[in-house]
Coordinates of C-alpha atoms in Angstrom, one line a residue:
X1 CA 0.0 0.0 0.0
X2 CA 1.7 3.3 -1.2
X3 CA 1.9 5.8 1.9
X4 CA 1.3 9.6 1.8
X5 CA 2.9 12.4 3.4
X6 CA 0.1 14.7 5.4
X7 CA 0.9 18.3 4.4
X8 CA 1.8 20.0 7.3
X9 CA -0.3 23.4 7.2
X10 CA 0.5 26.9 8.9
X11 CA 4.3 26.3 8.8
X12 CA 6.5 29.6 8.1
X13 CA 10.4 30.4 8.4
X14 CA 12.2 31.2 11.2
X15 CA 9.0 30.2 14.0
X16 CA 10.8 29.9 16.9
X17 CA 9.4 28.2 20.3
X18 CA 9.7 32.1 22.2
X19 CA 7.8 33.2 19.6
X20 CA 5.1 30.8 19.5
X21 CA 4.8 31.3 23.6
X22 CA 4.5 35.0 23.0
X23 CA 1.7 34.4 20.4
X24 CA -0.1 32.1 22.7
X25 CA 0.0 34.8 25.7
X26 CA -1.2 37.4 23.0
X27 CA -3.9 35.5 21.7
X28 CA -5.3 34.9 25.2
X29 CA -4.5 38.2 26.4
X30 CA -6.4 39.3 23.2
X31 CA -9.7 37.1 23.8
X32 CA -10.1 38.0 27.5
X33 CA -11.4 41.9 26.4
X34 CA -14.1 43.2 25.0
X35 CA -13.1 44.6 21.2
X36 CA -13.1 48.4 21.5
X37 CA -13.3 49.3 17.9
X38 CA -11.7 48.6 14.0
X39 CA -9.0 50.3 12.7
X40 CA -8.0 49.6 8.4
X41 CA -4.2 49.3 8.9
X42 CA -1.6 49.4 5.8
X43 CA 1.8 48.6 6.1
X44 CA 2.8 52.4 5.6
X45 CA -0.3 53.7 8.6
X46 CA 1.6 51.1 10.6
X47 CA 4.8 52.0 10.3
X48 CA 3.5 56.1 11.4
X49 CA 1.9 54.5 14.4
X50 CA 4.7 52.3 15.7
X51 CA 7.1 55.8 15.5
X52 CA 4.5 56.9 17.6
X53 CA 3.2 54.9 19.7
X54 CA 6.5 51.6 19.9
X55 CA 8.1 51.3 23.6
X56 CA 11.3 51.4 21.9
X57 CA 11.0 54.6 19.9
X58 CA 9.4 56.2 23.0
X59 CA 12.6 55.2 25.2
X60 CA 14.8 56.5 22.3
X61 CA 13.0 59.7 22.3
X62 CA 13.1 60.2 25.5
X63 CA 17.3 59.5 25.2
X64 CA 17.4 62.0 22.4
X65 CA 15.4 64.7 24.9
X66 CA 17.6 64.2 27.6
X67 CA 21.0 64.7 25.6
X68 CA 19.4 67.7 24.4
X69 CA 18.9 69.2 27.7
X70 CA 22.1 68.3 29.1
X71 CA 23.3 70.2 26.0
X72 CA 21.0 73.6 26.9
X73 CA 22.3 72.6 30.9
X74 CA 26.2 73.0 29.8
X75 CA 25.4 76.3 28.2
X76 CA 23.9 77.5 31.5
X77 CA 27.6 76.8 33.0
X78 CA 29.1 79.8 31.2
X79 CA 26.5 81.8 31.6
X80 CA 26.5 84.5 34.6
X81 CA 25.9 83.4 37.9
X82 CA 23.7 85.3 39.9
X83 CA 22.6 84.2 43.4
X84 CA 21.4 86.4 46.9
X85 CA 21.7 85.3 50.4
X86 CA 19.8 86.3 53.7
X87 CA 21.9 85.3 57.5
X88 CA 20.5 86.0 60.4
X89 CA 22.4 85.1 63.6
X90 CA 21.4 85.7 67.3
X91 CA 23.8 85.2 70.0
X92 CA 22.0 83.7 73.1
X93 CA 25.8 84.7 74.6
X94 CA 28.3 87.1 73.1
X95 CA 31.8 85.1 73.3
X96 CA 33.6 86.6 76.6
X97 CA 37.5 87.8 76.0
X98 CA 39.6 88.1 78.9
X99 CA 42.1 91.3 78.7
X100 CA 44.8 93.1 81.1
X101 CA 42.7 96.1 82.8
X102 CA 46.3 97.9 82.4
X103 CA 45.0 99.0 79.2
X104 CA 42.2 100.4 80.4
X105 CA 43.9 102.1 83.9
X106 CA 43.0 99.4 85.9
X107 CA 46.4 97.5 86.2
X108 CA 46.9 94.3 88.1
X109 CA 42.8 93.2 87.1
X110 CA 41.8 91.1 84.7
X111 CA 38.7 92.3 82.9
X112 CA 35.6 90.3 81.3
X113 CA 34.5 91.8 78.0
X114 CA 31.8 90.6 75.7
X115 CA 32.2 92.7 71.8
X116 CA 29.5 92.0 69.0
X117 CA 25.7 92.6 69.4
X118 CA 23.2 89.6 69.6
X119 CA 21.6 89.8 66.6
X120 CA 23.4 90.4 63.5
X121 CA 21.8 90.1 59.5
X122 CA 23.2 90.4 56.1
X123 CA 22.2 90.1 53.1
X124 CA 24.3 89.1 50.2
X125 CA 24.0 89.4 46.5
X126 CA 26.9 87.7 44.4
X127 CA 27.7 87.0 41.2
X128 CA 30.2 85.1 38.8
X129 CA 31.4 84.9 35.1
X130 CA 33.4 82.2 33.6
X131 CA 35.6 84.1 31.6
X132 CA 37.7 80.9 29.6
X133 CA 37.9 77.4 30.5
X134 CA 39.0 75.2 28.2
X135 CA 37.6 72.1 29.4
X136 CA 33.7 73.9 29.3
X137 CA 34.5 74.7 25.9
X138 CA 35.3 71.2 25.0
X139 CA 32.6 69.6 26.9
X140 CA 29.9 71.9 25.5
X141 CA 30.9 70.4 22.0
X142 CA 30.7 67.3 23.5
X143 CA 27.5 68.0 24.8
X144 CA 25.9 68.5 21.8
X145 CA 28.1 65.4 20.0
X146 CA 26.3 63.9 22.1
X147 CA 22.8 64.8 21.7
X148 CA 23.6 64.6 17.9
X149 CA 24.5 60.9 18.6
X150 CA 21.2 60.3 20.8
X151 CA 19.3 61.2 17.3
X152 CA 20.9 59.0 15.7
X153 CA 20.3 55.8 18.4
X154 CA 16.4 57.5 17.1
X155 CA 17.2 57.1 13.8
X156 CA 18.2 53.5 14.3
X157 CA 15.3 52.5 16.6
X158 CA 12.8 54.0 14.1
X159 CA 14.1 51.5 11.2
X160 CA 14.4 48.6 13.5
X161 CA 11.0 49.3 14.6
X162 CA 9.6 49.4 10.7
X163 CA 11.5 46.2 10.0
X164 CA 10.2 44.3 13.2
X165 CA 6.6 45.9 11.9
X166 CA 7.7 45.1 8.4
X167 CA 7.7 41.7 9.5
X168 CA 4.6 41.2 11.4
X169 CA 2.5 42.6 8.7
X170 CA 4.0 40.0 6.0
X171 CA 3.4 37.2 8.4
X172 CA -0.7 38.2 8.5
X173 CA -0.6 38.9 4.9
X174 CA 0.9 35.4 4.4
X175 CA -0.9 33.6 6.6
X176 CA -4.6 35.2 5.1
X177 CA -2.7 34.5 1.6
X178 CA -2.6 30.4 2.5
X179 CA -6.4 31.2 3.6
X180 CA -7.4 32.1 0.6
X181 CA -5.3 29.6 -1.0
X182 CA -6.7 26.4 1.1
X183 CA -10.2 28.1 0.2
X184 CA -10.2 27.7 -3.4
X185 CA -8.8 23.9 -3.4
X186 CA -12.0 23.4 -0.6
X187 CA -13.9 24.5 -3.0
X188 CA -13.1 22.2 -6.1
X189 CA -12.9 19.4 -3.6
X190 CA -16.0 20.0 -2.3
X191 CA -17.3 20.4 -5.8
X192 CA -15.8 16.9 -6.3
X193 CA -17.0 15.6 -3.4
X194 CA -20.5 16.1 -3.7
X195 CA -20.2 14.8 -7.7
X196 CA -18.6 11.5 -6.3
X197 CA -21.4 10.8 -3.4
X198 CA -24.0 11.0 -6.1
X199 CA -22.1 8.3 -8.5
X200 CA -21.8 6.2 -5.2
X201 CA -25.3 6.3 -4.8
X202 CA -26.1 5.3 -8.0
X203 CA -23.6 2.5 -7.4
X204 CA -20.9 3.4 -10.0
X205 CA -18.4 4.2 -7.8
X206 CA -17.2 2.4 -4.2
X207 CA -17.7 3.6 -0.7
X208 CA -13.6 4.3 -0.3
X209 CA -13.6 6.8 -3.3
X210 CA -16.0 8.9 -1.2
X211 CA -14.2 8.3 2.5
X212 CA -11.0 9.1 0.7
X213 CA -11.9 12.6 -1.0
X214 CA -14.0 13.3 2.6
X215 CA -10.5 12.8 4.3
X216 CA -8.5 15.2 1.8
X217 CA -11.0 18.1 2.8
X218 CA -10.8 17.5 6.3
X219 CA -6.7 17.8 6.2
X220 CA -7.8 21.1 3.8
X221 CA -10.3 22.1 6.4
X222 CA -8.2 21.8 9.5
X223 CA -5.6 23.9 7.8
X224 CA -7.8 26.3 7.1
X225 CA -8.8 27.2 10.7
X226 CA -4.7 26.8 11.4
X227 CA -4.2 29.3 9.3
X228 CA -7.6 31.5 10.1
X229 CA -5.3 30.9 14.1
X230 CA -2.5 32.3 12.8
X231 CA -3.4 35.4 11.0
X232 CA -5.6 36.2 14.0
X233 CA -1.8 35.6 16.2
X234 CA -0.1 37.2 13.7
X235 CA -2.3 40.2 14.0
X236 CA -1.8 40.7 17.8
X237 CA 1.9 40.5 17.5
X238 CA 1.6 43.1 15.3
X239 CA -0.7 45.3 17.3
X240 CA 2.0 44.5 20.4
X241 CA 5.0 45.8 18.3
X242 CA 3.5 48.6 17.4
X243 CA 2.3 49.5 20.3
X244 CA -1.4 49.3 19.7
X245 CA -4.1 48.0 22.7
X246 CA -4.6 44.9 22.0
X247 CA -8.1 44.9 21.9
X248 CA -8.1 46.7 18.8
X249 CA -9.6 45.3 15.9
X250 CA -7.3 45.8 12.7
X251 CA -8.2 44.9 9.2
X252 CA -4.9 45.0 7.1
X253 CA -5.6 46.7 3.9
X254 CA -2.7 45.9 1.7
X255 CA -2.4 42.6 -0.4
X256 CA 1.1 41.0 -0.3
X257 CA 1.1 41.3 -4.4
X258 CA 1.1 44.9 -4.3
X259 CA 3.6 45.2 -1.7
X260 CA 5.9 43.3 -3.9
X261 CA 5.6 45.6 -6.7
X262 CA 5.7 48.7 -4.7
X263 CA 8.3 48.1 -3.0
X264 CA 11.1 46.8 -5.1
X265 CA 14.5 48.4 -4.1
X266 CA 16.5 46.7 -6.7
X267 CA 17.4 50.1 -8.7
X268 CA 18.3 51.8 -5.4
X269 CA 22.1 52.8 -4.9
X270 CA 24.1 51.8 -2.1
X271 CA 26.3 53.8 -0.1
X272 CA 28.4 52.9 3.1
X273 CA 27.9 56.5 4.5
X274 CA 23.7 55.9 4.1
X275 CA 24.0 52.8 7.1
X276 CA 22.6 53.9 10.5
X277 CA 25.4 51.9 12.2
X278 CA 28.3 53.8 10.8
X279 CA 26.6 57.1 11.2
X280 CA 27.0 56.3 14.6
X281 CA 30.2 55.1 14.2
X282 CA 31.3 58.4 13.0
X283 CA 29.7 60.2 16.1
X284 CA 31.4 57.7 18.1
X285 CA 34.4 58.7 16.6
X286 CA 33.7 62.2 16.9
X287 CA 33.3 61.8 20.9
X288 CA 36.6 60.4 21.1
X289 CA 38.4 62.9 19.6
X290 CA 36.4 65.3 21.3
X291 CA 37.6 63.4 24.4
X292 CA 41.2 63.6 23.4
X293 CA 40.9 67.8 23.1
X294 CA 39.5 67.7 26.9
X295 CA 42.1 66.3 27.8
X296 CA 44.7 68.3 25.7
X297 CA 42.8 71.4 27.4
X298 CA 43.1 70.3 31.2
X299 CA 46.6 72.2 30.6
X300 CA 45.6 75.6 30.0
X301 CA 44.3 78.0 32.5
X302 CA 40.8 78.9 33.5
X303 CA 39.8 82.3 34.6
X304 CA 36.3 84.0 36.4
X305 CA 35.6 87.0 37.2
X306 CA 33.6 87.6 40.2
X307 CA 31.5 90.2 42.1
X308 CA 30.2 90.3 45.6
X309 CA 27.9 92.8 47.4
X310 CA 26.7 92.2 51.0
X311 CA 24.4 94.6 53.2
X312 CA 25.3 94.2 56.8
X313 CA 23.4 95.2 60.5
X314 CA 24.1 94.9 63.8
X315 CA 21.4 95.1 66.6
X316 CA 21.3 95.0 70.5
X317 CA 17.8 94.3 69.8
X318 CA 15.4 92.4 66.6
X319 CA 14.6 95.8 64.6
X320 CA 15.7 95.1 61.6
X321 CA 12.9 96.8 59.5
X322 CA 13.5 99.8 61.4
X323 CA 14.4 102.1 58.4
X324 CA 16.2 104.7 61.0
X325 CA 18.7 102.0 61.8
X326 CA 21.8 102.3 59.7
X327 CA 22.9 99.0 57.4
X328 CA 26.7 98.4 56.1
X329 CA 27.3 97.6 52.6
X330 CA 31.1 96.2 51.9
X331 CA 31.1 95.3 48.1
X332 CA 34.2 93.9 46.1
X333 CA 34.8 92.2 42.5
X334 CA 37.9 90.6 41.8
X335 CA 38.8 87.8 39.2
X336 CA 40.8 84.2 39.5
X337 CA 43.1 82.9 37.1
X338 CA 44.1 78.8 38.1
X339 CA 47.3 77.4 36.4
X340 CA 48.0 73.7 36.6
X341 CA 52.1 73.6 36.8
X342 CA 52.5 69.5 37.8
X343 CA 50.6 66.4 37.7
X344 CA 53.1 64.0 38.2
X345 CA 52.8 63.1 34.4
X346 CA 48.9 62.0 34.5
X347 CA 47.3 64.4 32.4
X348 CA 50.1 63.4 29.9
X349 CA 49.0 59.8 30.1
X350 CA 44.8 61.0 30.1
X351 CA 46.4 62.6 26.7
X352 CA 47.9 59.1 25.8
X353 CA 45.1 56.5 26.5
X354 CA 42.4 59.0 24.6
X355 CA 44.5 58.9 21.9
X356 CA 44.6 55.2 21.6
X357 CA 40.8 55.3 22.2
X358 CA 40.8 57.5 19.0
X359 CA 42.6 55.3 16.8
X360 CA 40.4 52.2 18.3
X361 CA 37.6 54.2 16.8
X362 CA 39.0 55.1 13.6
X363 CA 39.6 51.0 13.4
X364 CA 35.7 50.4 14.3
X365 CA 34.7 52.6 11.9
X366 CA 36.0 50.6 8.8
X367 CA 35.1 47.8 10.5
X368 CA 31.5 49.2 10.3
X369 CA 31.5 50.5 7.0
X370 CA 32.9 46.8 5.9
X371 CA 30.1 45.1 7.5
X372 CA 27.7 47.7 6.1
X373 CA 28.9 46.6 2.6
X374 CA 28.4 42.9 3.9
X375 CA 24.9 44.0 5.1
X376 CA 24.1 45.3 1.5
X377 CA 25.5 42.2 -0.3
X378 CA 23.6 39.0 1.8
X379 CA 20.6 41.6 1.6
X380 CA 21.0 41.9 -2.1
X381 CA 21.9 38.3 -3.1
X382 CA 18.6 36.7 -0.5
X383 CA 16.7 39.4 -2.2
X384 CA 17.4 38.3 -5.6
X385 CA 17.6 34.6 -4.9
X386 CA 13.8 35.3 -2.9
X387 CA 12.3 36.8 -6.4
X388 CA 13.4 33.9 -8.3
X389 CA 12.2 31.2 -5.5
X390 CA 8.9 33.1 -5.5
X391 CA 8.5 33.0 -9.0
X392 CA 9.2 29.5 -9.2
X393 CA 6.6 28.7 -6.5
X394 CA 3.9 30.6 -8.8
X395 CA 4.9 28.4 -11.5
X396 CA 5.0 25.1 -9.5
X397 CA 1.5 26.2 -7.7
X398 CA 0.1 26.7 -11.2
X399 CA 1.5 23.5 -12.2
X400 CA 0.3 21.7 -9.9
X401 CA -3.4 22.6 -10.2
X402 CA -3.2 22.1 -13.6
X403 CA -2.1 18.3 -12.9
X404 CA -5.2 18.5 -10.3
X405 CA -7.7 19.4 -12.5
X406 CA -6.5 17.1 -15.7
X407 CA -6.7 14.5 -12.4
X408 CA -10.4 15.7 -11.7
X409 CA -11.5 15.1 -15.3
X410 CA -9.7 11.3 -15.8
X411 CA -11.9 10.5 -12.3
X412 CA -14.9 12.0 -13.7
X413 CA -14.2 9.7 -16.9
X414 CA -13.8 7.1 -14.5
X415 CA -9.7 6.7 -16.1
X416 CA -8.1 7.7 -12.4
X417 CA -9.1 7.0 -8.7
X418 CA -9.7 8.5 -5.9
X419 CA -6.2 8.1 -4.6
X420 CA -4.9 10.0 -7.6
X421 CA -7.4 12.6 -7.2
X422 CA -5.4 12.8 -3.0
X423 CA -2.2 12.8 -4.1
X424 CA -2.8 15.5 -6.8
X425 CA -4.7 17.2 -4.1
X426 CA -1.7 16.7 -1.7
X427 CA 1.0 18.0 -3.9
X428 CA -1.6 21.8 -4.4
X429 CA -1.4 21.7 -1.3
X430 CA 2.5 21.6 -0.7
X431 CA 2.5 24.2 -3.4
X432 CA 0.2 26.5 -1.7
X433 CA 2.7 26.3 1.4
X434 CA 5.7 26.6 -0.7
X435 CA 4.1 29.7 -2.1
X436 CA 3.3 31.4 0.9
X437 CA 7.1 30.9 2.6
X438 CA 8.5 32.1 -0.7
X439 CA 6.4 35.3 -0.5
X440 CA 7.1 35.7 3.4
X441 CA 11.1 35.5 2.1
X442 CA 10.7 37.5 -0.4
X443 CA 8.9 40.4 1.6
X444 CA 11.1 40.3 4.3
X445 CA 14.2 40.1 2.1
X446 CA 13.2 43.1 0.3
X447 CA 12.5 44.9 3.4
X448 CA 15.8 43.7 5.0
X449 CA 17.1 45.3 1.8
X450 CA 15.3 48.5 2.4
X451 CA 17.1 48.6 5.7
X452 CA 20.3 48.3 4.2
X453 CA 20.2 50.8 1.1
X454 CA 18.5 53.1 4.3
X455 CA 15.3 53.6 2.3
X456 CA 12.9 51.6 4.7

């Protein structure tokens, strides 16, 4: 008796067990709340509402404000400084001071005297200006290196975020492609079906022609509502990476054809420089040098200028707001000037080490731009190789319907059985599953090519 491989239904590239436990907790996570409306989603409406709305981006954002006020904090450093004081002091005992009464014509005594009064205020207003300090200089451009590199970590969470949507989206759009698929072979089955129970009740044909088309359409239904599961999971892992509730209801508007023929990169041009990772490379590199002139600089002087203005009273009694009463006012400015003469040869080996820390980066960066190029090329080639694979999957799907049907009409003629009719079925159906992995591969190759030539 010949035996016959079941098709295995539902079964996509790279479907690893974390994944599956994550679209198990979405899917119940998803059917314990009420639905709280439908949104139409295409790939391009879900790529604007994952920049908005994706953890990831968020926490990038949030990186890329907080660079950006350390920046506008920096400046603030060499900015005047302004700041007032108020000191009030009362002396529950004036400090005693024991002194020869010669001085005072009593000679041969010792008297007791008590200077000061017991309450005393003053009020201060000072102020400083940083008038050069190389090291503020050099931070301050380092401060905004800085934020300029916190952009960029935005940059490169926004197109890992479109690729990991990217992704999601072609995985529901293949999964209600092998739907549709699985539906039209139920159909001519069916169709089949119903023709061959009416020849067995006429007695032309035997029972087991009938069992054995009913068992072909119960393989083609149970992989229906597999796949029906799977678009549904698909659908909340998509909601969760882009940050929507899931208890939204999406409806994904684009077909995977037209996504194809939209987005083909092929005629795109490449350029090292265009990669996110050795942008930040570059600014990486740009921080180090940076870090080397800071260092440099910790030899050169700093100087501030400073002011300082204090109104001063002094009162045997709390009448301070008494207007009659006189206050003091001592004021002075002056300026500082600090110059670093020895540091037992460690700034010299600060200069040293952020040197090597320079050249490391200067190494990193080709090393980035060669793996960008490396990037490109896999991208390129598993794009290319996808398009062919996919087109020969169309070919083989149409191929093999068109052995199904010529199978169809030599069992209507009574030429072929029932078993020919399941294996002809059988190999549609490994078709229809070789179709819908090629067109997951080539989507996500051409979006991992997008990524590449920076265009996603």
């Amino acid at each position: 008796m010949e035996s016959r491989q079941q098709p295995k239904f539902f079964r996509f590239k790279n479907h690893k067990s974390p994944l599956k436990a994550l679209l198990v907790m979405l899917l119940f996570s998803a059917s314990a709340s009420l639905s709280i409306g439908q949104t139409d989603l295409s790939l391009a409406q879900a790529h604007e509402y994952a920049l908005k709305n994706a953890a990831s981006v968020k926490t990038a954002k949030y990186d890329a404000e907080v660079a950006q006020l350390q920046t506008e904090e920096l400046i603030g450093i060499g900015l005047p400084q302004i700041s007032g004081s108020v000191q009030y002091q009362n002396f529950i005992t004036l400090a005693t001071q024991v002194v020869d009464g010669s001085f005072f014509g009593a000679p041969g005594q010792e008297l007791r005297l008590q200077f000061g009064t017991p309450h005393n205020m003053t009020v201060g207003l000072s102020a400083s200006q940083l008038l050069f300090d190389g090291s503020w200089l050099v931070g301050l451009q380092a401060s905004k290196a800085y934020a300029e590199l916190q952009k960029k970590n935005l940059s490169k969470s926004e197109i890992e975020i479109k690729l990991q949507v990217s992704q999601a989206y072609h995985l529901a759009l293949v999964g209600a492609k092998r739907v549709e698929l699985l539906n039209q072979t139920k159909a001519v089955l069916s169709q089949m079906l119903d023709e061959t129970k009416k020849f067995y009740d006429a007695g032309y044909v035997e029972e087991q022609d009938v069992d054995q088309l009913q068992l072909s359409l119960n393989e083609i239904e149970n992989g229906i509502v597999q796949a029906e599961t799977g678009v549904r999971l698909y659908k909340e892992v998509l909601k969760f990476t882009i940050g929507m509730p899931l208890q939204e209801e999406i409806n994904l508007t684009d077909k995977s054809e037209d996504l194809i023929v939209a987005g083909d990169p092929a005629g795109a041009t490449y350029a090292a420089e265009n990669s996110i990772d050795v942008q930040l490379t570059q600014n990486g590199l740009v921080m180090q040098e940076l870090n080397l002139k800071n260092e440099k600089a910790k030899f050169l002087p700093n100087a501030a200028l400073f002011y300082n203005l204090q109104s001063q009273a002094f009162r045997q009694e709390f009448n301070f707001f008494d207007t009659s009463k006189p206050w003091f006012a001592p004021q002075l400015w002056g300026f500082q000037i600090n110059v670093p003469i020895l540091s037992g040869g460690s700034k010299m080996k600060s200069v040293q080490k952020a040197k090597v820390e320079v050249q490391r980066m200067k190494d990193m960066l080709e090393v980035a731009k060669n793996g960008a190029s490396l990037e490109y090329s896999k991208a390129k080639l598993e794009y290319d190789v996808a398009i062919s694979n996919y087109d020969n999957a169309k070919k083989s799907l149409a191929l093999a319907q068109k052995i199904l049907d010529k199978t169809n009409i030599k069992y209507k003629e009574g030429v072929s059985s029932s078993m020919d009719v399941s294996i002809s079925t059988n190999q549609v159906l490994s078709a229809q599953q070789t179709l819908a992995n090629a067109l997951q591969s080539l989507m996500d190759a051409q979006a991992k090519l997008k990524k590449a030539l920076n265009t996603l």
